[in-house]
Amino acid sequence: MAVLVGLAGPAHAQASGEASGEEDLGFVDHKLALQVSDRDEAAMRAALDIAANVSRDYSEKAEGVAIEIVVYGPGLDMLRPDRSPVLERLEAFSQSMPNVRFAACGNTLDTLETKEGRRPAIVPYARVVQAGVAELIRLHEDGYAIVKP
């Protein structure tokens, strides 16, 4: 996997904690949102493969691309350190691909907190949004292409 430092600049720093998604993306030529809503390792890996391939493709063309991986429902296991089958790969993304961000659904976290008796931990480089589907709608309205692997 190529290291793609600088593609998205500081506006896409993983640990920014900006839940609003209101960063300045004026330098970005392309926008992609990937939906992960199934507890399916293959789907999780496919989303990461797509993010890496799209990033590499546009990098080779000297074009910027912002990628949001929006995770909700059973797919939230992908972002849980205690359950994620792709944790090592997520950590590699957080360190080498600043143009890829992860968004966790707050509604799903609330539901899991009620069900499990405590709020589950998620990876520190994921931001929490109010609702995963509403985030996908917002991203679509902001010009992102939405893909569900």
Coordinates of C-alpha atoms in Angstrom, one line a residue, residues 28-149:
V28 CA -10.2 18.1 -3.4
D29 CA -11.0 17.1 -6.9
H30 CA -13.1 14.0 -6.0
K31 CA -15.2 12.9 -3.0
L32 CA -16.2 9.3 -2.1
A33 CA -18.3 8.0 0.8
L34 CA -18.2 4.3 1.5
Q35 CA -21.1 2.8 3.5
V36 CA -20.4 -0.1 5.9
S37 CA -23.5 -1.3 7.6
D38 CA -23.1 -5.1 7.7
R39 CA -21.2 -7.2 10.2
D40 CA -19.2 -8.8 7.3
E41 CA -15.5 -8.9 7.3
A42 CA -15.4 -9.2 3.5
A43 CA -17.5 -6.0 3.2
M44 CA -15.1 -4.3 5.6
R45 CA -12.1 -5.3 3.7
A46 CA -13.7 -4.3 0.4
A47 CA -14.3 -0.8 1.7
L48 CA -10.7 -0.5 2.7
D49 CA -9.5 -2.0 -0.6
I50 CA -11.7 0.5 -2.5
A51 CA -10.4 3.4 -0.4
A52 CA -6.8 2.4 -1.1
N53 CA -7.4 1.8 -4.8
V54 CA -9.2 5.0 -5.4
S55 CA -6.6 7.0 -3.5
R56 CA -3.8 5.4 -5.5
D57 CA -5.6 6.0 -8.8
Y58 CA -6.1 9.7 -8.1
S59 CA -2.7 10.1 -6.6
E60 CA -1.1 8.8 -9.8
K61 CA -3.1 11.5 -11.7
A62 CA -2.0 14.2 -9.2
E63 CA -5.6 14.7 -8.2
G64 CA -7.0 14.9 -4.6
V65 CA -9.7 12.7 -3.3
A66 CA -11.5 12.8 0.1
I67 CA -12.9 9.5 1.3
E68 CA -15.3 9.0 4.2
I69 CA -16.0 5.5 5.4
V70 CA -19.4 5.8 7.3
V71 CA -20.0 2.9 9.6
Y72 CA -23.3 2.1 11.3
G73 CA -25.5 -0.7 12.5
P74 CA -23.8 -4.1 12.7
G75 CA -21.0 -2.7 10.7
L76 CA -19.8 -0.8 13.7
D77 CA -17.9 -3.9 14.8
M78 CA -15.3 -2.7 12.2
L79 CA -14.4 0.3 14.4
R80 CA -14.5 -1.6 17.8
P81 CA -11.0 -2.5 18.9
D82 CA -12.4 -5.5 20.9
R83 CA -14.1 -6.9 17.8
S84 CA -12.6 -5.5 14.6
P85 CA -11.3 -8.2 12.2
V86 CA -9.4 -5.4 10.3
L87 CA -7.9 -3.5 13.3
E88 CA -4.3 -3.6 12.0
R89 CA -5.3 -2.3 8.6
L90 CA -7.4 0.5 10.1
E91 CA -4.4 1.6 12.2
A92 CA -2.3 1.6 9.0
F93 CA -4.9 3.7 7.2
S94 CA -5.0 6.2 10.1
Q95 CA -1.2 6.7 9.9
S96 CA -0.6 6.7 6.2
M97 CA -3.8 7.9 4.4
P98 CA -4.9 11.3 5.7
N99 CA -7.5 11.6 2.9
V100 CA -9.5 8.7 4.4
R101 CA -11.7 9.4 7.4
F102 CA -13.9 7.1 9.5
A103 CA -17.3 8.1 10.9
A104 CA -19.1 6.1 13.5
C105 CA -22.9 6.3 14.0
G106 CA -23.8 7.8 17.4
N107 CA -27.3 6.3 17.3
T108 CA -25.7 2.8 16.9
L109 CA -23.4 3.6 19.8
D110 CA -26.4 4.6 21.9
T111 CA -28.2 1.4 21.1
L112 CA -25.2 -0.7 21.9
E113 CA -24.7 1.2 25.2
T114 CA -28.3 0.3 26.2
K115 CA -27.9 -3.3 25.1
E116 CA -24.4 -3.9 26.6
G117 CA -24.7 -1.8 29.7
R118 CA -21.8 0.5 28.7
R119 CA -20.8 2.5 25.6
P120 CA -18.5 0.5 23.4
A121 CA -15.0 1.9 22.7
I122 CA -14.3 2.8 19.1
V123 CA -10.9 3.4 17.5
P124 CA -9.6 6.9 18.4
Y125 CA -9.2 8.1 14.8
A126 CA -12.9 7.7 14.1
R127 CA -15.2 10.6 14.6
V128 CA -18.8 10.1 16.0
V129 CA -21.6 11.6 13.9
Q130 CA -25.2 11.8 15.1
A131 CA -26.6 9.3 12.6
G132 CA -24.8 7.3 10.0
V133 CA -27.5 7.5 7.3
A134 CA -28.0 11.2 7.9
E135 CA -24.2 11.6 7.4
L136 CA -24.4 9.8 4.1
I137 CA -27.2 12.1 3.0
R138 CA -25.2 15.2 4.1
L139 CA -22.2 13.8 2.2
H140 CA -24.3 13.2 -0.9
E141 CA -25.6 16.7 -0.8
D142 CA -22.0 17.9 -0.5
G143 CA -21.1 16.2 -3.8
Y144 CA -19.8 12.8 -2.5
A145 CA -20.4 9.7 -4.5
I146 CA -21.9 7.0 -2.2
V147 CA -20.8 3.4 -2.6
K148 CA -21.8 0.3 -0.6
P149 CA -19.2 -2.4 -1.1

